[in-house]
């Protein structure tokens, strides 16, 4: 099992704060009473170790620590690693809006291509398909094809001059490369 956000495990240090606040809380102290005959039937401090232990192990403290544990673990996003590499479908918006200059130098499409190449180079994806979504959607990288050609195909692709592809076109493209069940995840760069 791995954690997608291991830095959030540092929040478990808040357990120390909870314990500190628990230890610093006010306890029952000396009280003035009108008569002492009411206290005669109660066990003395030396004969009640179970009561002292019960005071040390407070159920509310345990609940607070368990709640913190569950919150920290959910923020850390634990996942199970499988033996096989993941299969990923990368969808790049190829509409005319991707021709706009995003950072003063590169178009949005060029930035999307760089991010897609970086995602492919991470090495976590075993098989990858890349689809350009424009007025005429096309498969840039076939999941069965060689991975070496993926960066070249992405770098040589260009956005179209027309609107986005329809959802039915996307469904047709996904079906052509194996269907929705073929991929573990899909990433859209737009």
Short mmCIF file of C-alpha atoms in Angstrom, two decimals:
data_model
loop_
_atom_site.label_atom_id
_atom_site.label_comp_id
_atom_site.label_asym_id
_atom_site.label_seq_id
_atom_site.Cartn_x
_atom_site.Cartn_y
_atom_site.Cartn_z
CA UNK A 1 0.00 0.00 0.00
CA UNK A 2 1.24 3.47 -0.85
CA UNK A 3 -0.02 6.94 0.03
CA UNK A 4 -0.72 9.43 -2.75
CA UNK A 5 -0.26 12.33 -0.30
CA UNK A 6 2.27 11.12 2.27
CA UNK A 7 2.93 14.65 3.56
CA UNK A 8 -0.52 14.68 5.16
CA UNK A 9 0.67 11.96 7.54
CA UNK A 10 2.45 14.73 9.44
CA UNK A 11 -0.99 15.74 10.68
CA UNK A 12 -0.83 12.70 12.95
CA UNK A 13 1.41 14.86 15.16
CA UNK A 14 -1.82 16.50 16.27
CA UNK A 15 -2.31 13.42 18.46
CA UNK A 16 0.35 14.91 20.73
CA UNK A 17 -1.67 18.11 21.00
CA UNK A 18 -4.79 16.12 21.87
CA UNK A 19 -2.89 14.16 24.53
CA UNK A 20 -1.37 17.35 25.94
CA UNK A 21 -4.78 19.00 26.22
CA UNK A 22 -6.12 15.85 27.86
CA UNK A 23 -3.34 15.81 30.44
CA UNK A 24 -3.70 19.52 31.18
CA UNK A 25 -7.46 19.44 31.66
CA UNK A 26 -8.87 20.28 35.06
CA UNK A 27 -9.46 17.32 37.29
CA UNK A 28 -11.63 16.94 40.28
CA UNK A 29 -9.93 18.50 43.26
CA UNK A 30 -10.67 19.01 46.91
CA UNK A 31 -14.20 19.93 47.73
CA UNK A 32 -15.72 21.10 50.97
CA UNK A 33 -18.56 18.94 52.17
CA UNK A 34 -20.91 19.42 55.10
CA UNK A 35 -20.35 16.02 56.67
CA UNK A 36 -17.94 13.12 56.23
CA UNK A 37 -20.23 10.21 57.06
CA UNK A 38 -21.29 10.08 53.37
CA UNK A 39 -17.69 9.31 52.35
CA UNK A 40 -17.21 6.35 54.69
CA UNK A 41 -18.73 3.80 52.29
CA UNK A 42 -16.54 4.80 49.35
CA UNK A 43 -13.25 3.00 48.66
CA UNK A 44 -10.13 4.90 49.54
CA UNK A 45 -7.55 6.09 47.00
CA UNK A 46 -5.31 3.09 47.69
CA UNK A 47 -8.04 0.50 47.12
CA UNK A 48 -9.41 1.76 43.81
CA UNK A 49 -6.77 1.13 41.12
CA UNK A 50 -9.44 0.13 38.59
CA UNK A 51 -11.11 3.50 39.02
CA UNK A 52 -7.79 5.29 38.50
CA UNK A 53 -7.15 3.24 35.35
CA UNK A 54 -10.60 4.12 34.08
CA UNK A 55 -9.76 7.80 34.55
CA UNK A 56 -6.54 7.39 32.57
CA UNK A 57 -8.23 5.62 29.65
CA UNK A 58 -10.99 8.06 28.83
CA UNK A 59 -13.38 6.84 26.09
CA UNK A 60 -13.66 10.36 24.69
CA UNK A 61 -9.88 10.54 24.34
CA UNK A 62 -9.86 7.26 22.44
CA UNK A 63 -12.67 8.51 20.17
CA UNK A 64 -10.78 11.74 19.46
CA UNK A 65 -7.59 9.86 18.61
CA UNK A 66 -9.49 7.42 16.37
CA UNK A 67 -11.21 10.31 14.58
CA UNK A 68 -7.83 11.95 14.01
CA UNK A 69 -6.43 8.66 12.70
CA UNK A 70 -9.28 8.25 10.20
CA UNK A 71 -9.04 11.86 9.04
CA UNK A 72 -5.27 11.67 8.56
CA UNK A 73 -5.49 8.37 6.69
CA UNK A 74 -8.24 9.65 4.42
CA UNK A 75 -6.22 12.77 3.61
CA UNK A 76 -3.17 10.60 2.82
CA UNK A 77 -5.20 8.72 0.16
CA UNK A 78 -3.96 5.16 0.64
CA UNK A 79 -3.95 3.03 -2.50
CA UNK A 80 -2.98 -0.52 -3.25
CA UNK A 81 -0.30 -1.08 -5.82
CA UNK A 82 -1.05 -3.80 -8.31
CA UNK A 83 1.58 -5.81 -10.07
CA UNK A 84 0.52 -4.61 -13.50
CA UNK A 85 1.10 -1.12 -14.79
CA UNK A 86 -1.93 1.10 -15.18
CA UNK A 87 -3.65 1.68 -18.48
CA UNK A 88 -4.36 5.31 -19.20
CA UNK A 89 -6.32 7.20 -21.84
CA UNK A 90 -5.03 10.72 -22.47
CA UNK A 91 -7.52 13.06 -24.12
CA UNK A 92 -6.19 16.33 -25.54
CA UNK A 93 -8.59 19.10 -26.49
CA UNK A 94 -7.80 19.93 -30.09
CA UNK A 95 -10.38 22.68 -30.60
CA UNK A 96 -9.60 26.17 -31.87
CA UNK A 97 -9.53 27.59 -28.33
CA UNK A 98 -6.34 25.60 -27.69
CA UNK A 99 -4.53 27.85 -30.19
CA UNK A 100 -4.59 30.77 -27.75
CA UNK A 101 -1.30 31.80 -26.17
CA UNK A 102 -1.34 30.86 -22.48
CA UNK A 103 1.96 31.98 -20.98
CA UNK A 104 3.03 34.62 -23.48
CA UNK A 105 5.08 32.17 -25.50
CA UNK A 106 3.34 28.81 -25.88
CA UNK A 107 -0.18 27.94 -26.94
CA UNK A 108 -2.50 26.04 -24.64
CA UNK A 109 -2.20 23.05 -26.96
CA UNK A 110 1.61 23.02 -26.72
CA UNK A 111 1.38 23.14 -22.91
CA UNK A 112 -1.16 20.28 -22.94
CA UNK A 113 1.16 18.22 -25.17
CA UNK A 114 4.08 18.85 -22.79
CA UNK A 115 2.01 17.73 -19.83
CA UNK A 116 0.83 14.63 -21.71
CA UNK A 117 4.42 13.71 -22.62
CA UNK A 118 5.46 14.23 -18.99
CA UNK A 119 2.62 11.94 -17.90
CA UNK A 120 3.77 9.27 -20.36
CA UNK A 121 7.39 9.64 -19.23
CA UNK A 122 6.48 9.08 -15.57
CA UNK A 123 6.54 5.40 -16.36
CA UNK A 124 3.50 4.49 -14.27
CA UNK A 125 1.37 3.94 -17.34
CA UNK A 126 1.87 0.52 -18.86
CA UNK A 127 -0.26 1.12 -21.92
CA UNK A 128 -1.43 4.51 -23.05
CA UNK A 129 -3.75 5.81 -25.72
CA UNK A 130 -3.76 9.45 -26.77
CA UNK A 131 -6.80 10.93 -28.50
CA UNK A 132 -7.00 14.44 -29.95
CA UNK A 133 -10.53 15.82 -29.60
CA UNK A 134 -11.41 18.32 -32.32
CA UNK A 135 -13.98 18.58 -35.11
CA UNK A 136 -12.45 15.36 -36.48
CA UNK A 137 -11.15 13.43 -33.46
CA UNK A 138 -8.24 11.11 -34.10
CA UNK A 139 -6.18 8.57 -32.25
CA UNK A 140 -2.65 9.93 -31.95
CA UNK A 141 -1.19 7.00 -30.01
CA UNK A 142 -2.63 3.49 -30.15
CA UNK A 143 -2.37 1.58 -26.85
CA UNK A 144 -1.05 -1.46 -28.72
CA UNK A 145 1.57 0.54 -30.60
CA UNK A 146 5.18 1.19 -29.58
CA UNK A 147 5.63 3.70 -26.77
CA UNK A 148 8.65 5.31 -28.48
CA UNK A 149 6.46 6.92 -31.11
CA UNK A 150 4.12 8.52 -28.57
CA UNK A 151 6.21 11.66 -27.97
CA UNK A 152 6.74 12.13 -31.72
CA UNK A 153 3.04 11.75 -32.47
CA UNK A 154 2.14 14.21 -29.73
CA UNK A 155 4.76 16.77 -30.80
CA UNK A 156 3.69 16.64 -34.45
CA UNK A 157 -0.03 17.01 -33.71
CA UNK A 158 -1.79 20.38 -34.06
CA UNK A 159 -5.17 21.67 -32.87
CA UNK A 160 -8.00 22.15 -35.33
CA UNK A 161 -9.79 25.33 -36.34
CA UNK A 162 -13.26 24.22 -35.37
CA UNK A 163 -15.31 23.27 -32.34
CA UNK A 164 -14.96 20.38 -29.93
CA UNK A 165 -15.86 16.83 -30.79
CA UNK A 166 -19.23 15.53 -29.71
CA UNK A 167 -19.54 13.02 -26.87
CA UNK A 168 -20.64 10.38 -29.38
CA UNK A 169 -17.37 10.90 -31.30
CA UNK A 170 -15.42 10.38 -28.10
CA UNK A 171 -17.40 7.21 -27.33
CA UNK A 172 -16.66 5.90 -30.83
CA UNK A 173 -12.93 6.57 -30.41
CA UNK A 174 -12.78 4.89 -27.02
CA UNK A 175 -14.69 1.89 -28.40
CA UNK A 176 -12.24 1.67 -31.31
CA UNK A 177 -9.30 1.18 -28.95
CA UNK A 178 -10.88 -1.34 -26.62
CA UNK A 179 -13.76 0.35 -24.82
CA UNK A 180 -14.11 2.12 -21.49
CA UNK A 181 -13.27 -0.98 -19.45
CA UNK A 182 -9.85 -1.17 -21.10
CA UNK A 183 -8.44 1.81 -19.17
CA UNK A 184 -7.88 2.38 -15.47
CA UNK A 185 -8.16 6.15 -15.78
CA UNK A 186 -8.63 8.90 -18.32
CA UNK A 187 -6.93 12.30 -18.21
CA UNK A 188 -8.27 15.29 -20.15
CA UNK A 189 -5.94 18.17 -21.01
CA UNK A 190 -7.91 21.24 -22.03
#
